PDB file of C-alpha atoms in Angstrom:
ATOM      1  CA  MET A   1     -51.152-146.332  84.346  1.00 89.00           C
ATOM      2  CA  LYS A   2     -53.355-146.249  87.513  1.00 91.00           C
ATOM      3  CA  VAL A   3     -56.967-147.363  87.609  1.00 94.00           C
ATOM      4  CA  LEU A   4     -59.655-149.003  89.236  1.00 96.00           C
ATOM      5  CA  LYS A   5     -61.050-152.376  88.732  1.00 96.00           C
ATOM      6  CA  THR A   6     -64.559-154.007  89.585  1.00 97.00           C
ATOM      7  CA  PHE A   7     -65.561-156.570  90.271  1.00 98.00           C
ATOM      8  CA  PRO A   8     -69.564-156.441  90.170  1.00 98.00           C
ATOM      9  CA  ASP A   9     -70.573-160.043  91.401  1.00 98.00           C
ATOM     10  CA  LYS A  10     -68.606-158.958  94.638  1.00 98.00           C
ATOM     11  CA  CYS A  11     -70.575-155.785  94.617  1.00 98.00           C
ATOM     12  CA  ILE A  12     -73.159-155.921  97.665  1.00 98.00           C
ATOM     13  CA  THR A  13     -74.201-152.628  97.186  1.00 98.00           C
ATOM     14  CA  CYS A  14     -73.433-150.681  99.901  1.00 98.00           C
ATOM     15  CA  HIS A  15     -72.980-147.219  98.304  1.00 98.00           C
ATOM     16  CA  ASN A  16     -69.855-147.096 100.600  1.00 98.00           C
ATOM     17  CA  CYS A  17     -67.615-146.175  97.622  1.00 98.00           C
ATOM     18  CA  GLU A  18     -69.821-143.355  96.220  1.00 98.00           C
ATOM     19  CA  SER A  19     -70.170-141.580  99.396  1.00 98.00           C
ATOM     20  CA  ALA A  20     -66.339-141.794  99.919  1.00 98.00           C
ATOM     21  CA  CYS A  21     -66.119-140.791  96.983  1.00 97.00           C
ATOM     22  CA  SER A  22     -68.811-137.600  97.058  1.00 97.00           C
ATOM     23  CA  LYS A  23     -66.825-136.413 100.050  1.00 98.00           C
ATOM     24  CA  LEU A  24     -63.847-136.561  99.378  1.00 96.00           C
ATOM     25  CA  TYR A  25     -63.914-134.216  95.978  1.00 93.00           C
ATOM     26  CA  PHE A  26     -66.543-132.214  97.269  1.00 96.00           C
ATOM     27  CA  LYS A  27     -66.997-132.601 101.194  1.00 97.00           C
ATOM     28  CA  GLU A  28     -70.552-134.197 101.012  1.00 96.00           C
ATOM     29  CA  ASP A  29     -72.323-137.358 100.686  1.00 97.00           C
ATOM     30  CA  ASN A  30     -74.010-137.237  97.561  1.00 97.00           C
ATOM     31  CA  ALA A  31     -74.150-140.093  95.381  1.00 96.00           C
ATOM     32  CA  GLU A  32     -74.910-137.492  92.054  1.00 96.00           C
ATOM     33  CA  LYS A  33     -71.122-136.277  93.034  1.00 97.00           C
ATOM     34  CA  SER A  34     -69.567-139.404  92.607  1.00 98.00           C
ATOM     35  CA  CYS A  35     -67.320-140.269  90.836  1.00 97.00           C
ATOM     36  CA  ILE A  36     -67.915-143.684  90.525  1.00 97.00           C
ATOM     37  CA  VAL A  37     -71.944-145.225  89.881  1.00 97.00           C
ATOM     38  CA  ILE A  38     -73.472-148.407  91.179  1.00 98.00           C
ATOM     39  CA  ASN A  39     -76.368-148.935  88.785  1.00 97.00           C
ATOM     40  CA  GLU A  40     -78.856-151.471  90.825  1.00 96.00           C
ATOM     41  CA  GLU A  41     -80.787-151.512  88.305  1.00 96.00           C
ATOM     42  CA  VAL A  42     -78.761-154.304  86.689  1.00 95.00           C
ATOM     43  CA  TYR A  43     -77.550-157.843  88.095  1.00 94.00           C
ATOM     44  CA  PRO A  44     -74.945-158.292  88.529  1.00 96.00           C
ATOM     45  CA  PRO A  45     -74.606-154.220  89.771  1.00 97.00           C
ATOM     46  CA  GLU A  46     -72.860-152.071  86.790  1.00 97.00           C
ATOM     47  CA  MET A  47     -70.108-150.796  88.761  1.00 97.00           C
ATOM     48  CA  ILE A  48     -69.045-147.693  85.943  1.00 97.00           C
ATOM     49  CA  VAL A  49     -65.821-145.862  86.626  1.00 96.00           C
ATOM     50  CA  CYS A  50     -63.136-144.214  84.149  1.00 97.00           C
ATOM     51  CA  ASN A  51     -60.826-146.227  82.123  1.00 96.00           C
ATOM     52  CA  GLN A  52     -58.898-143.785  81.538  1.00 96.00           C
ATOM     53  CA  CYS A  53     -59.244-144.148  78.022  1.00 96.00           C
ATOM     54  CA  GLY A  54     -58.460-141.100  76.876  1.00 96.00           C
ATOM     55  CA  ASN A  55     -61.485-140.288  74.556  1.00 97.00           C
ATOM     56  CA  CYS A  56     -62.748-137.003  76.276  1.00 98.00           C
ATOM     57  CA  ILE A  57     -58.945-135.382  76.211  1.00 98.00           C
ATOM     58  CA  ASP A  58     -59.473-135.582  72.168  1.00 96.00           C
ATOM     59  CA  ILE A  59     -62.714-133.417  72.248  1.00 97.00           C
ATOM     60  CA  CYS A  60     -61.687-131.605  74.385  1.00 98.00           C
ATOM     61  CA  PRO A  61     -61.555-127.845  73.045  1.00 98.00           C
ATOM     62  CA  THR A  62     -60.192-126.333  75.481  1.00 98.00           C
ATOM     63  CA  LEU A  63     -57.208-129.088  76.132  1.00 98.00           C
ATOM     64  CA  ALA A  64     -58.496-128.703  79.844  1.00 98.00           C
ATOM     65  CA  LEU A  65     -57.650-132.764  80.098  1.00 98.00           C
ATOM     66  CA  THR A  66     -54.618-134.332  79.930  1.00 98.00           C
ATOM     67  CA  ILE A  67     -53.301-137.224  81.007  1.00 97.00           C
ATOM     68  CA  ASN A  68     -50.603-137.279  84.255  1.00 97.00           C
ATOM     69  CA  THR A  69     -47.263-139.116  85.285  1.00 95.00           C
ATOM     70  CA  GLN A  70     -49.479-142.000  85.904  1.00 94.00           C
ATOM     71  CA  GLY A  71     -51.989-142.794  82.990  1.00 95.00           C
ATOM     72  CA  VAL A  72     -54.577-140.934  84.470  1.00 97.00           C
ATOM     73  CA  VAL A  73     -56.781-138.185  82.771  1.00 98.00           C
ATOM     74  CA  MET A  74     -56.913-135.366  84.816  1.00 98.00           C
ATOM     75  CA  LEU A  75     -59.095-131.986  84.452  1.00 98.00           C
ATOM     76  CA  ASN A  76     -57.703-128.403  84.328  1.00 98.00           C
ATOM     77  CA  LYS A  77     -60.816-126.404  85.737  1.00 96.00           C
ATOM     78  CA  SER A  78     -59.677-123.047  85.132  1.00 98.00           C
ATOM     79  CA  LEU A  79     -59.445-123.822  81.357  1.00 98.00           C
ATOM     80  CA  CYS A  80     -62.696-126.483  81.460  1.00 98.00           C
ATOM     81  CA  ILE A  81     -65.638-123.965  79.554  1.00 97.00           C
ATOM     82  CA  GLY A  82     -68.261-125.994  81.530  1.00 96.00           C
ATOM     83  CA  CYS A  83     -69.626-127.170  77.525  1.00 97.00           C
ATOM     84  CA  LEU A  84     -69.643-130.707  78.696  1.00 97.00           C
ATOM     85  CA  MET A  85     -68.389-132.092  75.214  1.00 98.00           C
ATOM     86  CA  CYS A  86     -66.297-135.005  77.404  1.00 98.00           C
ATOM     87  CA  VAL A  87     -69.103-136.017  78.902  1.00 98.00           C
ATOM     88  CA  ALA A  88     -71.316-136.952  75.589  1.00 98.00           C
ATOM     89  CA  ALA A  89     -67.496-138.353  74.045  1.00 97.00           C
ATOM     90  CA  CYS A  90     -67.066-140.913  77.083  1.00 98.00           C
ATOM     91  CA  PRO A  91     -67.717-144.564  76.305  1.00 97.00           C
ATOM     92  CA  ASN A  92     -68.289-145.192  80.140  1.00 95.00           C
ATOM     93  CA  ASN A  93     -70.892-142.755  80.969  1.00 96.00           C
ATOM     94  CA  ALA A  94     -67.264-142.061  83.802  1.00 97.00           C
ATOM     95  CA  MET A  95     -67.192-138.800  82.661  1.00 98.00           C
ATOM     96  CA  ARG A  96     -69.877-137.349  85.342  1.00 97.00           C
ATOM     97  CA  PHE A  97     -71.955-133.524  86.076  1.00 96.00           C
ATOM     98  CA  ALA A  98     -74.538-133.062  88.730  1.00 96.00           C
ATOM     99  CA  LYS A  99     -76.567-130.116  89.017  1.00 93.00           C
ATOM    100  CA  GLY A 100     -74.867-126.741  91.150  1.00 91.00           C
ATOM    101  CA  VAL A 101     -71.220-127.834  89.816  1.00 93.00           C
ATOM    102  CA  TYR A 102     -69.735-126.212  86.938  1.00 94.00           C
ATOM    103  CA  ASN A 103     -67.438-128.951  85.611  1.00 97.00           C
ATOM    104  CA  PRO A 104     -67.893-132.134  84.830  1.00 98.00           C
ATOM    105  CA  PHE A 105     -65.534-134.642  87.224  1.00 98.00           C
ATOM    106  CA  LYS A 106     -64.357-137.705  86.816  1.00 97.00           C
ATOM    107  CA  CYS A 107     -62.528-140.466  88.748  1.00 96.00           C
ATOM    108  CA  ILE A 108     -58.953-139.560  89.476  1.00 95.00           C
ATOM    109  CA  ALA A 109     -57.977-143.246  90.676  1.00 94.00           C
ATOM    110  CA  CYS A 110     -57.368-141.514  94.421  1.00 95.00           C
ATOM    111  CA  GLY A 111     -58.032-144.752  95.799  1.00 94.00           C
ATOM    112  CA  SER A 112     -60.061-143.721  98.454  1.00 96.00           C
ATOM    113  CA  CYS A 113     -63.361-145.949  97.304  1.00 96.00           C
ATOM    114  CA  PRO A 114     -61.541-149.759  97.774  1.00 97.00           C
ATOM    115  CA  LYS A 115     -60.661-148.522 101.089  1.00 97.00           C
ATOM    116  CA  THR A 116     -64.853-148.397 102.457  1.00 97.00           C
ATOM    117  CA  CYS A 117     -65.800-151.273 100.462  1.00 98.00           C
ATOM    118  CA  PRO A 118     -66.441-154.089 102.724  1.00 98.00           C
ATOM    119  CA  ALA A 119     -66.850-156.811  99.511  1.00 98.00           C
ATOM    120  CA  GLU A 120     -63.409-155.513  97.698  1.00 98.00           C
ATOM    121  CA  ALA A 121     -65.325-155.331  94.948  1.00 98.00           C
ATOM    122  CA  ILE A 122     -63.471-152.603  93.854  1.00 98.00           C
ATOM    123  CA  GLU A 123     -58.991-152.280  93.675  1.00 97.00           C
ATOM    124  CA  LEU A 124     -56.589-150.134  92.419  1.00 96.00           C
ATOM    125  CA  VAL A 125     -54.373-151.937  90.608  1.00 96.00           C
ATOM    126  CA  THR A 126     -51.207-150.226  87.639  1.00 94.00           C
ATOM    127  CA  ALA A 127     -52.036-151.841  84.503  1.00 85.00           C
TER     128      ALA A 127
END
């Protein structure tokens, strides 16, 4: 399974990862629309990413969430009704939603954020 491994002690809170994610996912630089969240209110910074646990799959009433062949939880937007039950069920707060976005969203382990991290605080690994 592909997951992001984080190293909070290395994070320099530049937010390049959030920017890269929102640009790829939503075509705009907006931290509110990033699948990764860097929480600077604690030290070391909390790096919130999906660990692909699947809790969201179990709660989804429309079966819009599934696991792909690489072990990544994926959302089928055409089946999603925007109820946000998956957001409530996520133990890591990694299932996200944003104003003006109908469907929730989450990390799909695409690998864009590690490429932009100057501190090497994020790594895409196969677990």
